[in-house]
Coordinates of C-alpha atoms in Angstrom, one line a residue:
M1 CA -2.3 -34.8 7.2
S2 CA -1.4 -31.1 8.2
H3 CA -1.0 -28.0 6.1
R4 CA 2.9 -28.1 6.6
E5 CA 3.1 -31.6 5.7
M6 CA 0.5 -31.2 2.5
V7 CA 2.0 -31.0 -1.2
Y8 CA -0.5 -29.1 -2.9
V9 CA 1.2 -29.0 -6.3
Q10 CA 3.6 -31.7 -7.8
Q11 CA 5.1 -31.6 -10.8
C12 CA 6.2 -35.1 -12.4
K13 CA 6.0 -37.5 -15.5
D14 CA 3.7 -40.2 -16.3
A15 CA 4.7 -43.9 -17.4
N16 CA 4.9 -42.4 -21.0
G17 CA 7.2 -39.6 -20.2
F18 CA 4.8 -36.9 -20.7
D19 CA 5.1 -33.9 -18.1
K20 CA 2.3 -33.5 -15.6
I21 CA 1.1 -31.7 -12.5
I22 CA -0.8 -33.1 -9.6
L23 CA -3.2 -30.7 -7.6
R24 CA -4.2 -32.0 -4.2
E25 CA -6.3 -30.1 -1.5
L26 CA -6.8 -30.9 2.3
R27 CA -10.2 -32.6 2.0
G28 CA -8.4 -35.5 -0.3
F29 CA -9.9 -34.1 -3.7
S30 CA -7.0 -34.1 -6.8
A31 CA -6.8 -33.3 -10.3
E32 CA -3.7 -33.9 -12.8
V33 CA -3.1 -31.8 -15.4
Y34 CA -0.9 -32.4 -18.4
L35 CA 1.4 -29.6 -20.2
Y36 CA 0.5 -31.3 -23.5
G37 CA -2.7 -29.6 -24.5
G38 CA -3.4 -27.7 -21.0
Q39 CA -5.6 -30.6 -20.1
V40 CA -7.2 -31.8 -17.1
M41 CA -6.9 -35.4 -17.5
S42 CA -7.9 -36.5 -13.8
W43 CA -10.4 -35.1 -11.0
K44 CA -11.3 -37.2 -8.1
N45 CA -13.0 -36.9 -4.9
E46 CA -11.8 -37.9 -1.5
L47 CA -12.7 -41.5 -1.9
G48 CA -10.5 -41.7 -4.8
E49 CA -13.3 -42.0 -7.5
E50 CA -12.7 -40.7 -10.8
L51 CA -15.3 -37.6 -11.6
L52 CA -14.3 -37.4 -15.2
F53 CA -14.4 -39.6 -18.2
V54 CA -11.4 -40.4 -20.1
S55 CA -11.4 -43.2 -22.8
S56 CA -9.3 -46.2 -22.3
K57 CA -8.6 -45.5 -26.0
F58 CA -7.8 -42.0 -25.6
S59 CA -5.7 -40.3 -28.4
N60 CA -4.8 -36.6 -27.8
L61 CA -5.2 -36.4 -31.6
G62 CA -7.7 -33.8 -32.6
S63 CA -8.6 -32.1 -35.5
L64 CA -8.4 -28.1 -35.5
E65 CA -12.2 -27.5 -36.5
H66 CA -13.4 -29.8 -33.6
H67 CA -10.9 -29.3 -30.7
G68 CA -8.8 -26.0 -31.7
F69 CA -5.1 -25.9 -31.8
A70 CA -4.5 -25.3 -28.1
R71 CA -5.2 -28.9 -27.3
N72 CA -2.2 -30.3 -29.4
K73 CA 0.2 -27.8 -28.3
F74 CA 2.9 -27.9 -25.2
W75 CA 1.9 -25.6 -22.7
T76 CA 4.4 -23.8 -20.5
L77 CA 4.2 -23.0 -16.7
D78 CA 3.4 -19.2 -16.8
P79 CA 6.2 -16.9 -15.4
N80 CA 4.2 -14.1 -14.9
P81 CA 0.8 -14.9 -13.8
P82 CA -2.0 -13.0 -12.7
P83 CA -2.5 -12.5 -9.1
P84 CA -4.3 -15.2 -7.0
T85 CA -7.9 -14.0 -5.8
T86 CA -8.3 -14.1 -2.2
S87 CA -10.6 -17.1 -2.3
I88 CA -8.3 -19.5 -4.1
S89 CA -6.5 -22.3 -2.5
R90 CA -3.1 -23.3 -2.3
A91 CA -3.6 -26.1 -5.2
F92 CA -3.7 -24.2 -8.5
I93 CA -1.3 -24.1 -11.4
D94 CA -0.8 -21.4 -14.0
L95 CA 0.0 -21.9 -17.7
I96 CA 0.6 -20.3 -20.8
L97 CA 0.6 -20.8 -24.4
K98 CA 1.9 -18.1 -26.8
N99 CA 1.8 -18.1 -30.8
S100 CA 5.0 -19.7 -32.3
E101 CA 6.1 -20.5 -35.9
D102 CA 4.2 -23.6 -36.4
D103 CA 1.0 -21.7 -35.9
T104 CA 1.0 -19.5 -38.9
K105 CA -0.7 -22.1 -41.1
S106 CA -3.4 -22.8 -38.7
W107 CA -3.8 -19.5 -36.9
P108 CA -1.3 -16.6 -38.3
H109 CA -2.0 -13.9 -35.3
R110 CA -0.1 -13.5 -32.1
Y111 CA -1.6 -14.2 -28.7
E112 CA -1.4 -14.9 -25.3
F113 CA -3.4 -17.7 -23.7
R114 CA -3.5 -18.0 -20.0
L115 CA -4.8 -20.7 -17.9
R116 CA -5.3 -21.2 -14.4
I117 CA -6.5 -24.8 -13.0
A118 CA -7.1 -24.8 -9.4
L119 CA -8.8 -26.9 -6.8
G120 CA -11.0 -25.0 -4.3
P121 CA -11.1 -25.8 -0.7
T122 CA -13.9 -28.1 -1.1
G123 CA -12.6 -29.9 -4.2
D124 CA -14.4 -27.7 -6.6
L125 CA -12.4 -27.8 -10.3
M126 CA -12.0 -24.2 -11.6
L127 CA -10.6 -23.2 -14.6
T128 CA -10.2 -19.4 -15.9
S129 CA -8.8 -18.7 -19.4
R130 CA -7.7 -15.3 -20.3
I131 CA -6.8 -14.8 -24.2
R132 CA -5.4 -11.4 -25.3
N133 CA -4.5 -10.3 -28.7
T134 CA -0.7 -9.3 -28.9
N135 CA -0.9 -8.9 -32.6
T136 CA 1.6 -5.9 -33.7
D137 CA 0.2 -5.4 -37.2
G138 CA -3.0 -3.9 -36.1
K139 CA -5.2 -6.7 -37.2
S140 CA -8.1 -7.9 -34.9
F141 CA -8.8 -11.7 -34.5
T142 CA -11.8 -13.7 -34.1
F143 CA -12.4 -17.2 -32.4
T144 CA -14.8 -19.3 -30.8
F145 CA -14.4 -21.2 -27.4
A146 CA -15.4 -24.3 -25.3
Y147 CA -14.2 -26.1 -22.5
H148 CA -14.5 -30.0 -23.4
T149 CA -15.6 -31.2 -20.0
Y150 CA -16.2 -34.8 -20.3
F151 CA -17.9 -36.1 -17.1
Y152 CA -17.7 -39.7 -15.7
V153 CA -21.7 -40.9 -15.3
T154 CA -22.6 -44.4 -14.0
D155 CA -25.3 -44.8 -16.9
V156 CA -26.0 -42.0 -19.2
S157 CA -29.8 -43.2 -19.6
E158 CA -30.1 -42.5 -16.0
V159 CA -28.8 -38.7 -16.0
R160 CA -30.7 -35.6 -16.4
I161 CA -29.6 -32.3 -17.0
E162 CA -31.4 -29.4 -15.2
G163 CA -30.9 -25.6 -16.0
L164 CA -31.6 -26.0 -20.1
E165 CA -35.2 -26.5 -20.3
T166 CA -37.4 -24.3 -22.6
L167 CA -34.0 -22.9 -24.1
D168 CA -33.5 -22.4 -27.6
Y169 CA -30.5 -24.7 -29.3
L170 CA -29.1 -25.6 -32.4
D171 CA -29.0 -29.0 -33.5
N172 CA -25.8 -30.4 -35.1
L173 CA -27.6 -33.4 -36.1
K174 CA -29.9 -31.4 -38.1
N175 CA -27.8 -28.9 -40.0
K176 CA -27.4 -26.7 -37.0
E177 CA -31.4 -25.9 -37.0
R178 CA -32.6 -24.1 -34.4
F179 CA -35.4 -25.4 -32.1
T180 CA -36.7 -24.6 -28.6
E181 CA -36.0 -27.7 -25.9
Q182 CA -39.8 -29.0 -24.9
G183 CA -38.8 -31.2 -22.0
D184 CA -38.9 -30.5 -18.3
A185 CA -35.5 -31.9 -18.2
I186 CA -32.9 -33.1 -20.6
T187 CA -32.5 -37.0 -20.6
F188 CA -30.7 -39.0 -23.0
E189 CA -31.9 -42.2 -25.1
S190 CA -30.1 -41.4 -28.2
E191 CA -27.2 -39.7 -30.2
V192 CA -27.4 -35.9 -29.0
D193 CA -25.1 -32.8 -30.1
K194 CA -26.8 -29.7 -29.4
V195 CA -25.8 -26.2 -28.7
Y196 CA -27.9 -24.3 -25.7
L197 CA -28.3 -20.7 -26.4
S198 CA -28.0 -17.9 -23.7
T199 CA -27.9 -20.5 -20.9
P200 CA -27.9 -19.7 -17.3
T201 CA -24.5 -19.6 -15.4
K202 CA -25.5 -22.5 -13.5
I203 CA -26.4 -26.1 -14.7
A204 CA -26.9 -29.6 -13.0
I205 CA -26.3 -32.7 -14.2
I206 CA -27.6 -35.2 -12.1
D207 CA -26.4 -39.1 -11.8
H208 CA -29.5 -40.7 -10.5
E209 CA -27.8 -44.1 -10.1
R210 CA -24.9 -42.6 -8.0
K211 CA -26.9 -40.2 -6.3
R212 CA -24.3 -37.5 -7.3
T213 CA -25.2 -34.2 -8.9
F214 CA -22.3 -32.0 -10.8
V215 CA -22.9 -28.4 -10.7
L216 CA -21.6 -26.5 -13.6
R217 CA -20.9 -22.6 -13.0
K218 CA -19.5 -20.5 -15.6
D219 CA -19.1 -16.7 -16.6
G220 CA -18.3 -15.3 -20.0
L221 CA -19.6 -18.5 -21.8
P222 CA -23.2 -18.1 -22.8
D223 CA -23.6 -21.3 -24.5
A224 CA -23.7 -25.1 -23.6
V225 CA -22.6 -27.8 -25.8
V226 CA -24.2 -31.4 -24.7
W227 CA -23.0 -34.4 -26.6
N228 CA -23.1 -37.9 -26.6
P229 CA -22.1 -40.3 -29.6
W230 CA -24.5 -43.2 -28.4
D231 CA -24.1 -46.7 -29.8
K232 CA -23.6 -46.6 -33.5
K233 CA -21.6 -43.5 -33.4
A234 CA -19.5 -44.9 -30.8
K235 CA -18.4 -47.7 -32.9
S236 CA -17.0 -45.1 -35.6
I237 CA -14.9 -43.1 -33.1
S238 CA -11.4 -44.8 -32.9
D239 CA -10.5 -43.5 -29.3
L240 CA -13.7 -44.5 -27.8
G241 CA -14.6 -48.1 -26.6
D242 CA -17.5 -49.4 -28.1
D243 CA -19.9 -49.5 -24.9
E244 CA -18.1 -46.2 -23.0
Y245 CA -20.5 -44.2 -24.3
K246 CA -22.7 -45.4 -21.7
H247 CA -20.4 -43.9 -19.1
M248 CA -19.7 -40.5 -20.6
L249 CA -21.7 -37.1 -20.9
C250 CA -19.9 -33.9 -22.3
V251 CA -21.6 -30.7 -21.3
Q252 CA -19.1 -27.8 -22.5
A253 CA -19.2 -24.2 -21.5
A254 CA -19.0 -22.5 -24.7
C255 CA -19.1 -18.9 -26.6
V256 CA -19.7 -20.6 -30.0
E257 CA -23.1 -18.9 -31.5
K258 CA -21.5 -15.5 -31.5
S259 CA -17.7 -15.4 -32.1
I260 CA -15.2 -13.3 -29.9
T261 CA -13.3 -10.4 -31.3
L262 CA -10.1 -9.0 -29.8
K263 CA -8.5 -6.0 -31.4
P264 CA -4.6 -5.8 -30.2
G265 CA -4.3 -5.4 -26.8
E266 CA -7.6 -6.6 -25.9
E267 CA -8.1 -9.5 -23.5
W268 CA -11.0 -12.1 -23.3
K269 CA -11.9 -14.0 -19.7
G270 CA -14.1 -16.8 -19.5
R271 CA -14.5 -19.2 -16.6
Q272 CA -15.8 -22.6 -15.3
E273 CA -16.0 -24.1 -11.8
I274 CA -17.8 -27.7 -11.5
S275 CA -18.6 -29.3 -8.1
A276 CA -19.7 -32.9 -7.3
V277 CA -22.3 -32.7 -4.6
P278 CA -24.8 -35.6 -3.3
S279 CA -28.0 -35.7 -4.9
S280 CA -30.9 -34.5 -2.2
Y281 CA -33.6 -37.1 -2.3
F282 CA -36.8 -36.7 -0.6
S283 CA -39.3 -39.8 -0.7
G284 CA -37.1 -41.1 -3.2
Q285 CA -37.3 -37.9 -5.6
L286 CA -34.5 -35.6 -6.4
D287 CA -35.3 -32.2 -5.9
P288 CA -33.2 -30.2 -8.3
R289 CA -34.3 -26.7 -7.0
K290 CA -32.1 -27.3 -3.9
V291 CA -29.0 -28.3 -6.1
L292 CA -29.9 -25.2 -8.2
L293 CA -30.2 -22.8 -5.6
H294 CA -27.1 -23.6 -3.6

């Protein structure tokens, strides 16, 4: 398909009438973005393989303390987006969320939340968030932030994460007690819900069975949340199938240990970029250093 014929950004509705935007880039990668929640609901490679996990029982409902209110709001196209960066592709969308009367109970502040979602020239999924305090009463506000990224994996028990070893973490399964990671790499054999602290800007999620590595790059987001409910907890989650935990791994670029405080007029910026690359094998062994040194 030529550049002239390529439709990089397409706005349409899904089968249930929800507004969505489809992003496409020349190599064949695509992403689907819903205005409800400003959520990326699909990210596919050039073979049409889904790279994100979405439950067959997925619900958009989530409590404020778990997911924040932005996930339950209708976003709009940003009429005054920031200028595009020189390296950005044509496949991007700018969304904005502002305070409304409905917010006053859950969030009694004025704000502007801008979100740019883009597909890079090689299919990378890039999210850039800007949050500005627009209070006129002189009040600051404080918040935490996380990109809730659910990766589709072949078998979570055959997945490992590189880049978080030897770091301190808070274990949400043990009342947020602080520990130091002891393993050479993070692998999965039971429920996990940890907040890793002072993490590197690059983390690799290695799916051995599919020989695929997700590389997560982040900026302005010092923490990384790693979560999988495993079998018992999965049965108690209404919008997750009993066995679907095997095919998902949540790795969130986040800023949760130390909250962000903005005075009126101040803006915070956070960014995440994820790419899916073939894992490098040598004599049957993965060399994660090659991935992390890309």
